[in-house]
Amino acid sequence: MKARRAGDAGSGQIVISIHNEPQPTDLGDVRVANRAVVLRHVRLHAPCSRADIAARTGLNKATVSSLVSELIDQRLVRETGLTENRVGRPATMLVLDGEPYAALGLQIGVDELVAVAIDLAGNRLLTWRRAFTAAAVGPTETMRALAAVTRRAIGRVTAQGRTVLGLTVGVPGLVDPAGAVPLAAALGWRDVPVAADLRAALRQPPFAVGVDTVANLAALAEQRHGTYAGTADLVHLTGGPTVGAGIIAAGRLLRGGHGFAGEISHLCLDPAGPTCLCGGRGCLAALVGLPAVVARLLPDATADGPITDYLPELERIVALARQGDPTVLSGLAETGRQVGRAVAILADLLNPQVVVLGDHLATLAPWLLPAARSELAARSHAPDAGGCRLDASTLTAAAALGGATAALATVEAGRLPALT
Amino acid sequence: MKARRAGDAGSGQIVISIHNEPQPTDLGDVRVANRAVVLRHVRLHAPCSRADIAARTGLNKATVSSLVSELIDQRLVRETGLTENRVGRPATMLVLDGEPYAALGLQIGVDELVAVAIDLAGNRLLTWRRAFTAAAVGPTETMRALAAVTRRAIGRVTAQGRTVLGLTVGVPGLVDPAGAVPLAAALGWRDVPVAADLRAALRQPPFAVGVDTVANLAALAEQRHGTYAGTADLVHLTGGPTVGAGIIAAGRLLRGGHGFAGEISHLCLDPAGPTCLCGGRGCLAALVGLPAVVARLLPDATADGPITDYLPELERIVALARQGDPTVLSGLAETGRQVGRAVAILADLLNPQVVVLGDHLATLAPWLLPAARSELAARSHAPDAGGCRLDASTLTAAAALGGATAALATVEAGRLPALT
C-alpha cells in the first residue's frame, strides 16, 4: 500500500519518504542490491532455476547468470542434481547452500543460557539450553559462562567445516549501539559491556559479534520463522520477570534514537496496582510478568522461601488450568485482560498486523487469549482493532534463533562474506 | 549507528535489515537515487557549486554535471548570477528553483480550514486559515468548502505561473490507504472518502491528491521545518479535542499495517478518571484535550451554553496563567503531569530523540513543560528518559505545512515531475 509511484494521481495516501541521508549509489551498490534480490528469491522459492529468477524478479538473464555464478563461487548457492523439464534444454535447479556457513544466536535468559546455530537457509544446526541464573551469579560469571557456551557452539559448527558468519547475543534489558547493557532490571545488571567482553573472550574473532534485546531478536525470529513470517508490521511480546516489545514496523526493527525502544514493562495499567520492581505501581510487568502471575495464581508457592526456578510453577499452573481449577482460570482470565489492555495500546500507537505472545505468555495463551482478545477489541480505537490480531508464538528459543537470523543480515543484504 | 557495513567485526549492535521485498535495481534507479542526492544537497547547502556537490556527496563530477543539467532543464534547480572565486575558473552557484512549482497542504481542523502552499525550497507561498466548524456542518458541506479553498489556492499559485506538484489533506482521524476516513471522532465522521471526493470536485487533477492524519503531517513538518528538523526519531503530539501522535522512526513516518498508527487519545492514564467521548475513562484526550483543559481550568466557561469556539477560552487561560492565577497554574501543572506520563510511555516504547507538543499544548507549553518534563524523567525506564527531550513546536499551521511537504516527496525522491 505504500509503494506508490510518482504520477500516480489516482492514489489516496501518497508516499512520504523522508530522506534523511540519501546515499550516492553506484554500480557496486546495484550489484549488491541485485545479489540480495537473487538470494532472497532462492531462499523463498528454492529449488528454482536461473530462468525462474529472471522471470520472477524482473532482472535480465545475463545479470542473473552472473550473480548466480558468483554466489555459487562463494558457496552461498548451489546447483542441485535436479533439472526441470522445459521446452528446450532442461534447467538446472538452485538452492541455498546449507553446508559451508553457520550463524549463531545466544540468549542470556533469566534462568538459562541458550545457543542456536542455523545455516544460510535457516535450518537449525543446534539448539542448546542450559539452566543458569544470571541474576544470582552476576555479570562476570555470566559472561564467562556465555563465552564457554559460545566457544563450544563455534567448535561444533567449525568441526562440521562451516565458517561462522556472525553471532548475536540477546539480553533482557536495554542495549546501546556499542553492544553494552546500561540497564537490565531482570538480571540486576548495570553497564555491562557484553559485546566487548565476549569479543575479548573469543580473542577478537573475524566475524561480527552483535548484542540486541531479547525482544528485538524474538521479533526478528517471529518475522522470519514464525506463524506470521513475512508480516511487515508485527510486535512480539517476550515474557519472564519483565515484558519486552520487539517492534517490527514496515519490515524493520524499530529501535529508536538510542536503541532503547520496546520497553513496555513499566506501562502503568493501574495506578492503584501492585508495586513493581521499578518502584512504580501497576506496571505491566507487575501484573503479567511471570513472578506476578505465579504470586497471583499460586499464593502458596513462596511458602518454602523465594522461588528461584519458575518453570515448575508454570507447569503447575498449566496443570491446574487443564483441570479447570476455578481460581486459576479466573486469575488467568484477569491476566489475559491486562495483556489485552497493553496490546490495545500497542494496536492504537503502532497499528501492527499481529501481536505475538512469547515465553510464559505463550505457554499460558490457551487461557489468556480469549480475555485478551476481547479486551483488545473493546479498548482499541480503530474499528476491528485496526486489523490487529493477537496470537501465541509457536517458536522455541525465539530470541536465540533471532540472534542467529540477525547474524545473517549482512550476507542476506547482498554483501559477500569476508572469508578468512 | 545503524549504518554498519559487512565485515565490521568491531561493531556492537549489527545491522538488522529485514528485506521484505528487495527490489531489483537498474541504472534508471541509480539515476533516480543520485538525482535525489543532488537535490537534497542543493536544498540543504545552497548556494553551492557542482564541484561542491561532487566533493560532498562522493558522486563523480561528470555524473553531477549530467544530473544538474537535467534538473536545470526541468527547472528544479537554477544557476544564480553568483560565482565563487576559486583557483582556476569561477564556479557557478546553484539553488533550488523556487519559481515554477508549488505544493499544497490542506487541513481540516476542528474549528478551521487551513491551506498552505510552498515552493520546492519549502518557502511558504500562502497560509490561509478560515474559521469553519466541520463537525457542525457535516462531511458533505465540509468537503464542498474544502474544495472551494483548494480551488482558490490552486488558482492563486497557477496565476503565478506555477505547476502544482501535488496536494495532501490532513484530517484529525483515521485515514486508510485509499485516502478515506473510516473514523474521525473529533469531527463525528465515519467513512468519508476524502481523497475521492476532493479529486472529483477538482475534476481529476493531473497531480496526486493525498490524505493523511494531521498528526502524521504535523510530524513531517516538524521533521523538515521545525526546531528539531532532521531528527530521525521524533514524535509530534497534536492537540485539540483529541490528541494524535505523528511518529517518525528512523527517518520515516510509522504508519502501521493499515495506516492507523499514532492513535494516542485513548491511552488510559487513570481508570477512575473523567469519562471520554469514546466511552472509556481517564483517556489522555479526556485529561489533556482542549475541552478537558478548558473545563478543568475555566469551570464557568460553559455557563452560557456549550463552547463552540475554544480559541477565546485558550487565550483566557494564557492571560490568567500570565497573571499567576493559582488555580489555573495548578491546573496547568496537573495537565503537564498527565502529558508527561503519556510522553514517558512514548519514550519507553519508541525511544524518540524528541517529543514535540503542538496546537494548544504548544500554546500552554510554558506552564505545562516543567511538570511534564519531571514526570517524563521520573516515569520513563531508560536512564535520562533514553535521551528523549520534550519541547513545544514553534510551527504555525503545522499539519497543512506538512501536507505541502508531503506533496513534494516524489520529486524529492528523484522522480521528475510529470509536467502537463
GROMACS .gro file of N, CA, C and O in nm, chain B residues 237 288 332-344 355 357 361 364-380 385 388-391:
model
  160
  657LEU      N    1   0.302   1.562   1.898
  657LEU     CA    2   0.168   1.542   1.953
  657LEU      C    3   0.079   1.658   1.911
  657LEU      O    4   0.106   1.773   1.944
  708VAL      N    5  -0.622   1.583   2.880
  708VAL     CA    6  -0.541   1.695   2.831
  708VAL      C    7  -0.590   1.752   2.698
  708VAL      O    8  -0.529   1.845   2.646
  752LEU      N    9  -0.275   2.371   3.522
  752LEU     CA   10  -0.183   2.351   3.411
  752LEU      C   11  -0.070   2.255   3.450
  752LEU      O   12  -0.027   2.171   3.369
  753ALA      N   13  -0.025   2.265   3.574
  753ALA     CA   14   0.079   2.171   3.619
  753ALA      C   15   0.026   2.028   3.619
  753ALA      O   16   0.095   1.934   3.577
  754GLU      N   17  -0.099   2.013   3.663
  754GLU     CA   18  -0.160   1.879   3.661
  754GLU      C   19  -0.173   1.829   3.517
  754GLU      O   20  -0.143   1.712   3.487
  755THR      N   21  -0.214   1.916   3.427
  755THR     CA   22  -0.221   1.879   3.284
  755THR      C   23  -0.082   1.840   3.234
  755THR      O   24  -0.066   1.741   3.161
  756GLY      N   25   0.018   1.917   3.274
  756GLY     CA   26   0.155   1.886   3.234
  756GLY      C   27   0.199   1.749   3.283
  756GLY      O   28   0.264   1.674   3.210
  757ARG      N   29   0.162   1.715   3.407
  757ARG     CA   30   0.198   1.583   3.459
  757ARG      C   31   0.135   1.472   3.374
  757ARG      O   32   0.198   1.371   3.345
  758GLN      N   33   0.010   1.495   3.333
  758GLN     CA   34  -0.055   1.391   3.252
  758GLN      C   35   0.009   1.381   3.114
  758GLN      O   36   0.028   1.271   3.061
  759VAL      N   37   0.043   1.496   3.056
  759VAL     CA   38   0.117   1.492   2.930
  759VAL      C   39   0.248   1.416   2.949
  759VAL      O   40   0.285   1.330   2.868
  760GLY      N   41   0.318   1.445   3.058
  760GLY     CA   42   0.445   1.378   3.085
  760GLY      C   43   0.432   1.228   3.100
  760GLY      O   44   0.520   1.152   3.055
  761ARG      N   45   0.322   1.183   3.160
  761ARG     CA   46   0.302   1.039   3.174
  761ARG      C   47   0.284   0.974   3.037
  761ARG      O   48   0.337   0.865   3.011
  762ALA      N   49   0.208   1.040   2.950
  762ALA     CA   50   0.190   0.984   2.815
  762ALA      C   51   0.322   0.987   2.738
  762ALA      O   52   0.356   0.891   2.667
  763VAL      N   53   0.397   1.093   2.754
  763VAL     CA   54   0.525   1.104   2.683
  763VAL      C   55   0.622   0.997   2.734
  763VAL      O   56   0.700   0.941   2.657
  764ALA      N   57   0.616   0.966   2.863
  764ALA     CA   58   0.703   0.862   2.918
  764ALA      C   59   0.674   0.727   2.852
  764ALA      O   60   0.765   0.648   2.826
  775VAL      N   61   1.009   1.460   2.171
  775VAL     CA   62   0.864   1.467   2.155
  775VAL      C   63   0.829   1.616   2.153
  775VAL      O   64   0.869   1.691   2.243
  777LEU      N   65   0.536   1.912   2.130
  777LEU     CA   66   0.395   1.938   2.154
  777LEU      C   67   0.343   2.043   2.057
  777LEU      O   68   0.407   2.147   2.038
  781LEU      N   69  -0.137   2.244   2.318
  781LEU     CA   70  -0.031   2.201   2.410
  781LEU      C   71   0.094   2.288   2.392
  781LEU      O   72   0.167   2.312   2.489
  784LEU      N   73   0.019   2.634   2.556
  784LEU     CA   74   0.026   2.627   2.702
  784LEU      C   75   0.160   2.575   2.753
  784LEU      O   76   0.179   2.561   2.875
  785ALA      N   77   0.252   2.550   2.660
  785ALA     CA   78   0.378   2.484   2.695
  785ALA      C   79   0.457   2.551   2.808
  785ALA      O   80   0.514   2.482   2.892
  786PRO      N   81   0.461   2.686   2.814
  786PRO     CA   82   0.542   2.746   2.921
  786PRO      C   83   0.500   2.697   3.060
  786PRO      O   84   0.583   2.690   3.150
  787TRP      N   85   0.373   2.661   3.074
  787TRP     CA   86   0.324   2.617   3.205
  787TRP      C   87   0.314   2.466   3.216
  787TRP      O   88   0.309   2.411   3.324
  788LEU      N   89   0.306   2.399   3.100
  788LEU     CA   90   0.297   2.252   3.103
  788LEU      C   91   0.434   2.185   3.113
  788LEU      O   92   0.449   2.082   3.179
  789LEU      N   93   0.531   2.243   3.046
  789LEU     CA   94   0.657   2.170   3.027
  789LEU      C   95   0.732   2.135   3.155
  789LEU      O   96   0.784   2.023   3.167
  790PRO      N   97   0.740   2.228   3.254
  790PRO     CA   98   0.818   2.189   3.374
  790PRO      C   99   0.765   2.061   3.439
  790PRO      O  100   0.842   1.966   3.464
  791ALA      N  101   0.633   2.054   3.459
  791ALA     CA  102   0.576   1.933   3.522
  791ALA      C  103   0.586   1.814   3.428
  791ALA      O  104   0.614   1.701   3.472
  792ALA      N  105   0.565   1.837   3.300
  792ALA     CA  106   0.569   1.727   3.204
  792ALA      C  107   0.710   1.667   3.197
  792ALA      O  108   0.726   1.545   3.193
  793ARG      N  109   0.811   1.754   3.198
  793ARG     CA  110   0.948   1.704   3.191
  793ARG      C  111   0.986   1.627   3.318
  793ARG      O  112   1.055   1.524   3.310
  794SER      N  113   0.941   1.674   3.433
  794SER     CA  114   0.970   1.600   3.557
  794SER      C  115   0.907   1.462   3.552
  794SER      O  116   0.969   1.362   3.591
  795GLU      N  117   0.783   1.458   3.506
  795GLU     CA  118   0.712   1.330   3.500
  795GLU      C  119   0.780   1.236   3.401
  795GLU      O  120   0.796   1.117   3.428
  796LEU      N  121   0.821   1.290   3.287
  796LEU     CA  122   0.892   1.209   3.187
  796LEU      C  123   1.018   1.148   3.248
  796LEU      O  124   1.044   1.028   3.235
  797ALA      N  125   1.095   1.231   3.317
  797ALA     CA  126   1.221   1.182   3.377
  797ALA      C  127   1.192   1.076   3.482
  797ALA      O  128   1.262   0.975   3.493
  798ALA      N  129   1.086   1.098   3.560
  798ALA     CA  130   1.058   1.008   3.672
  798ALA      C  131   1.000   0.875   3.625
  798ALA      O  132   1.025   0.771   3.685
  799ARG      N  133   0.922   0.878   3.517
  799ARG     CA  134   0.846   0.759   3.479
  799ARG      C  135   0.906   0.677   3.368
  799ARG      O  136   0.871   0.560   3.352
  800SER      N  137   0.992   0.736   3.287
  800SER     CA  138   1.047   0.655   3.179
  800SER      C  139   1.153   0.563   3.236
  800SER      O  140   1.215   0.592   3.338
  805ALA      N  141   1.558   0.931   3.050
  805ALA     CA  142   1.447   0.914   2.955
  805ALA      C  143   1.495   0.863   2.820
  805ALA      O  144   1.433   0.889   2.717
  808CYS      N  145   1.537   1.120   2.551
  808CYS     CA  146   1.420   1.185   2.490
  808CYS      C  147   1.399   1.325   2.548
  808CYS      O  148   1.380   1.340   2.668
  809ARG      N  149   1.402   1.427   2.463
  809ARG     CA  150   1.369   1.561   2.505
  809ARG      C  151   1.221   1.587   2.485
  809ARG      O  152   1.154   1.517   2.409
  810LEU      N  153   1.172   1.687   2.552
  810LEU     CA  154   1.030   1.724   2.539
  810LEU      C  155   1.026   1.875   2.519
  810LEU      O  156   1.084   1.950   2.599
  811ASP      N  157   0.960   1.920   2.414
  811ASP     CA  158   0.961   2.062   2.383
  811ASP      C  159   0.831   2.100   2.310
  811ASP      O  160   0.751   2.014   2.276
   0.00000   0.00000   0.00000
